[in-house]
PDB file of C-alpha atoms in Angstrom:
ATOM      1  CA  UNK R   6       0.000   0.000   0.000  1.00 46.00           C
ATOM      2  CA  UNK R   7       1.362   3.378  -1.118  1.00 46.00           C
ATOM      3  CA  UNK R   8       1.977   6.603   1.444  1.00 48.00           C
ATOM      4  CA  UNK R   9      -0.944   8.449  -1.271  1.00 48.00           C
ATOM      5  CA  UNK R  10      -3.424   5.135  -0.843  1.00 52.00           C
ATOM      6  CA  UNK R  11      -2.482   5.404   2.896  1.00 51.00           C
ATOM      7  CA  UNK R  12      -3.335   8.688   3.473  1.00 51.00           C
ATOM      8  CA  UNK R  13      -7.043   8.000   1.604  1.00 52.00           C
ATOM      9  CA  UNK R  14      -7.619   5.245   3.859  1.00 54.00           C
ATOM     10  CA  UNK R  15      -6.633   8.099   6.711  1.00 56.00           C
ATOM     11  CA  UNK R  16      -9.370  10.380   5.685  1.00 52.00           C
ATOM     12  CA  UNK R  17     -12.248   8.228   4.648  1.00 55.00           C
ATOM     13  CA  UNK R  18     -13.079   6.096   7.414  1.00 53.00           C
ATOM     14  CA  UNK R  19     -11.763   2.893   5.495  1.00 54.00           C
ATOM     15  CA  UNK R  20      -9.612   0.630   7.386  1.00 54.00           C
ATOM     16  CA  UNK R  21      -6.065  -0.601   5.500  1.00 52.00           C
ATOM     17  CA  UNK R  22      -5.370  -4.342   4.846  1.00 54.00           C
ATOM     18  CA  UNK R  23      -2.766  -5.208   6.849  1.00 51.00           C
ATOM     19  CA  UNK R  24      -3.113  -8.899   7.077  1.00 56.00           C
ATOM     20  CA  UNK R  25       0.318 -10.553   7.891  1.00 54.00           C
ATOM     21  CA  UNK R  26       1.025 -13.664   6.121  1.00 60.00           C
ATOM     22  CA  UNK R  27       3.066 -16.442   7.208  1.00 63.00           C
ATOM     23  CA  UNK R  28       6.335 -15.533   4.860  1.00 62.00           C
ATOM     24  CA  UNK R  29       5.924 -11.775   6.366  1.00 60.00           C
ATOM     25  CA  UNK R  30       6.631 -13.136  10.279  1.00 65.00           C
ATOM     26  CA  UNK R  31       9.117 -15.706   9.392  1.00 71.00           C
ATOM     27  CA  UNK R  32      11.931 -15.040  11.232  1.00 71.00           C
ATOM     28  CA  UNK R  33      10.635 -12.009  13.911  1.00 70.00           C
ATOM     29  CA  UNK R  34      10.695 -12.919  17.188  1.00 70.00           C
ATOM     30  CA  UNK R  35       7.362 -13.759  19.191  1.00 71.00           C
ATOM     31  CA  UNK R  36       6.949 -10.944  21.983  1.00 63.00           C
ATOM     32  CA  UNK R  37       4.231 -11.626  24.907  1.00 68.00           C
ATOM     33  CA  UNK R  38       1.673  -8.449  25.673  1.00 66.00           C
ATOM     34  CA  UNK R  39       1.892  -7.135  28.865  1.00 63.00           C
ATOM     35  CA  UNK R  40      -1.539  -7.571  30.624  1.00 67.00           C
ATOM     36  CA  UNK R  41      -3.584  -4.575  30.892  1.00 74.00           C
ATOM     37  CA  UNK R  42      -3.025  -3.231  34.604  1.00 73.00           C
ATOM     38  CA  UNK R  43      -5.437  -0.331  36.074  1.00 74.00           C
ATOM     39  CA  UNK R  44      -5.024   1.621  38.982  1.00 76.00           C
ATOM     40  CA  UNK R  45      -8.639   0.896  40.542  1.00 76.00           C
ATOM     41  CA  UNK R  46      -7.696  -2.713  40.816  1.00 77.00           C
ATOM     42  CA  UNK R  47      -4.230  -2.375  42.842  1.00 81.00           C
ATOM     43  CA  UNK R  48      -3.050  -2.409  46.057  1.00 83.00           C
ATOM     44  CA  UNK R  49      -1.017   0.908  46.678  1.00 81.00           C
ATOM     45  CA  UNK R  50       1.058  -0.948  48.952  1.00 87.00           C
ATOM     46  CA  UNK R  51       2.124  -3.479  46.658  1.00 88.00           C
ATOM     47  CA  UNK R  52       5.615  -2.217  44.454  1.00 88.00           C
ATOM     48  CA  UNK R  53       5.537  -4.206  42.099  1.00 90.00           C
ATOM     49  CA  UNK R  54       1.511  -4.072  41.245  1.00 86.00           C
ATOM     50  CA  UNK R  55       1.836   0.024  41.236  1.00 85.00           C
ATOM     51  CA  UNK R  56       5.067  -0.267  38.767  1.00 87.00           C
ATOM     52  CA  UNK R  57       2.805  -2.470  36.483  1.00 86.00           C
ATOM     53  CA  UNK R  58       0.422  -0.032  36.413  1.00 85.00           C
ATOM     54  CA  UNK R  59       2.386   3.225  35.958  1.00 86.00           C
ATOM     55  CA  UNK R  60       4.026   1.280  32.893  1.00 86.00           C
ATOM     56  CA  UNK R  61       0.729   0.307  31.377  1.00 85.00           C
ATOM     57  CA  UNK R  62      -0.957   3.768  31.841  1.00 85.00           C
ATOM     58  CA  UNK R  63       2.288   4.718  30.292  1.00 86.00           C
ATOM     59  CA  UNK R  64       2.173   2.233  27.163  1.00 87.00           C
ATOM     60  CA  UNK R  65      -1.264   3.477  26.715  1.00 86.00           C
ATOM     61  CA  UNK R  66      -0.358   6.961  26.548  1.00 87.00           C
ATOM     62  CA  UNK R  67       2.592   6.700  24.374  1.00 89.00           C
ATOM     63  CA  UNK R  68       0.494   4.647  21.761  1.00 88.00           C
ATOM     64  CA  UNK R  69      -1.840   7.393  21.748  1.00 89.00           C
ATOM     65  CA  UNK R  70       0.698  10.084  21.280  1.00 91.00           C
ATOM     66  CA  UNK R  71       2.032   7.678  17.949  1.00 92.00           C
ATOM     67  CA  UNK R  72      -1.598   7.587  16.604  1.00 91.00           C
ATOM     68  CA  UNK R  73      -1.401  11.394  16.781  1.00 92.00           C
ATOM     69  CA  UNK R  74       1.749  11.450  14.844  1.00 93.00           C
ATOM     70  CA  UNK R  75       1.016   9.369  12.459  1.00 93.00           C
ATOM     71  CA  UNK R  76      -2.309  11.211  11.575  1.00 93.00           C
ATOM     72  CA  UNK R  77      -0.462  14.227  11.405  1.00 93.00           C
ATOM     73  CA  UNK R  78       2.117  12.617   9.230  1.00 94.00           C
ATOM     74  CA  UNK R  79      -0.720  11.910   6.943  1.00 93.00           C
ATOM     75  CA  UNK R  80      -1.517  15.285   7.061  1.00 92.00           C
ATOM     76  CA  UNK R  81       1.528  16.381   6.100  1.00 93.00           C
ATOM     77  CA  UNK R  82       1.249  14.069   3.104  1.00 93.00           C
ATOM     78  CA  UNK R  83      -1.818  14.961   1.593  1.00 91.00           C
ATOM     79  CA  UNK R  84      -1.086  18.985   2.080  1.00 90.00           C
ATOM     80  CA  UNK R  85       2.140  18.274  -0.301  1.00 91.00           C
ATOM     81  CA  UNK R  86       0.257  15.940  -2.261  1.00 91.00           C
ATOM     82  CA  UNK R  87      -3.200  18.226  -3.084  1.00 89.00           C
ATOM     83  CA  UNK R  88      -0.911  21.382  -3.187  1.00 85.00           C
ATOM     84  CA  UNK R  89      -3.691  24.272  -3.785  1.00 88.00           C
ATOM     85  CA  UNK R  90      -6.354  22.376  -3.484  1.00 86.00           C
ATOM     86  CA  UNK R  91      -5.632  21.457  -0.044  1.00 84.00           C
ATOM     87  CA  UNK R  92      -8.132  23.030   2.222  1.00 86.00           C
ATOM     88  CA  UNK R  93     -10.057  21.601   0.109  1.00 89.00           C
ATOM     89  CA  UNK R  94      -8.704  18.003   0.238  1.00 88.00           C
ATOM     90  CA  UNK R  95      -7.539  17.404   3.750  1.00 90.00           C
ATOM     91  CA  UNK R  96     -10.594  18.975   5.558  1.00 92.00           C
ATOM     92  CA  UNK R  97     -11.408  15.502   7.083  1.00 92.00           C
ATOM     93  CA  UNK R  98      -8.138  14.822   7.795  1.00 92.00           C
ATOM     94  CA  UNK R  99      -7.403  18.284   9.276  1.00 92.00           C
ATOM     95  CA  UNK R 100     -10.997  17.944  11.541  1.00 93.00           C
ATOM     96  CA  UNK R 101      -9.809  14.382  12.957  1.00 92.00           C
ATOM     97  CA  UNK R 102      -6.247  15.669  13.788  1.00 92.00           C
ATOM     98  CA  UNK R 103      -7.706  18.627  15.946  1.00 92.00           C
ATOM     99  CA  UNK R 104     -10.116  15.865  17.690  1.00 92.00           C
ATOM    100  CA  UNK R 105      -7.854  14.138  18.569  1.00 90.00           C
ATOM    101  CA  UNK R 106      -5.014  17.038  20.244  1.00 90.00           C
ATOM    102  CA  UNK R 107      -6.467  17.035  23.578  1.00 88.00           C
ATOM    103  CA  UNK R 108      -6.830  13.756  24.065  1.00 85.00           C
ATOM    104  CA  UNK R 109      -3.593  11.981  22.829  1.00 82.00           C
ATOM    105  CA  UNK R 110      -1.251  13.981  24.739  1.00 80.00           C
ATOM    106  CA  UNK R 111       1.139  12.268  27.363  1.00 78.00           C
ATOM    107  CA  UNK R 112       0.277  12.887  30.227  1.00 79.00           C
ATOM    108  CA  UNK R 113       2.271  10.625  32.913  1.00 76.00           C
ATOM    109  CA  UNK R 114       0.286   8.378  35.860  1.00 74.00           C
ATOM    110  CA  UNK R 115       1.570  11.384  38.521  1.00 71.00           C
ATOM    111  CA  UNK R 116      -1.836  13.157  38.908  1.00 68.00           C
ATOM    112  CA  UNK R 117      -4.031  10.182  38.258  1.00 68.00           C
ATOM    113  CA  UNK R 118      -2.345   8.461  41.096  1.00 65.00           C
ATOM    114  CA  UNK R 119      -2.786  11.198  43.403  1.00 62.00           C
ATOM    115  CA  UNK R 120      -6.133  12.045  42.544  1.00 60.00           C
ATOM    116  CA  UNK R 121      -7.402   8.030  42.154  1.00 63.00           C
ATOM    117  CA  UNK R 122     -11.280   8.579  42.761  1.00 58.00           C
ATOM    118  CA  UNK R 123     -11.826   4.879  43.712  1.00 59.00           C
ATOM    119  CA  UNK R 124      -8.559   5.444  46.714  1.00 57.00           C
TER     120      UNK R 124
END
């Protein structure tokens, strides 16, 4: 799939193919998923459960902040792309990329741990 198809899948609500076939994984190594860790369900006391939670909020968080770069990357794309007519073009694109600013920022687990409303 080209960066130009890419970018039309960005803006149109259609979802790429990116089915991974068996000759595509040959070779990479397997990696587990860390398990999905909230701060409502851990002891405070506990070390190692409030570690595994700052690093999950954290995961979270930094995917987040990638999804925002890689809209704006498309973005970036379809303004060189469209040239003139890029108002024009990249409206939709332009309209998701501002929805999503306040919410895919990083934020860090600091104030959400201190201000826990189930603690």
């Amino acid at each position: 799939m080209s960066a130009i198809e890419w970018v039309g899948c960005l803006g149109s609500g259609v979802q790429p193919n990116f089915n991974e076939n068996e000759n595509m994984t040959a070779g990479r190594p397997k990696f587990e998923h860390a398990p999905e860790v909230s701060f409502d369900e851990i002891d405070y006391k506990n070390p190692n459960e409030l570690k595994a939670a700052r690093e999950s909020m954290l995961k979270e968080q930094f995917v987040r902040v990638e999804m925002l770069k890689i809209v704006r990357k498309a973005l970036e794309t379809c303004f060189q792309v469209n040239g003139p007519n890029n108002y024009e073009e990249c409206r939709n694109l332009a309209d998701k990329y501002l929805d999503m600013l306040p919410d895919h920022r990083a934020q860090g687990y600091s104030g959400y741990q201190r201000n826990d409303p189930s603690k």
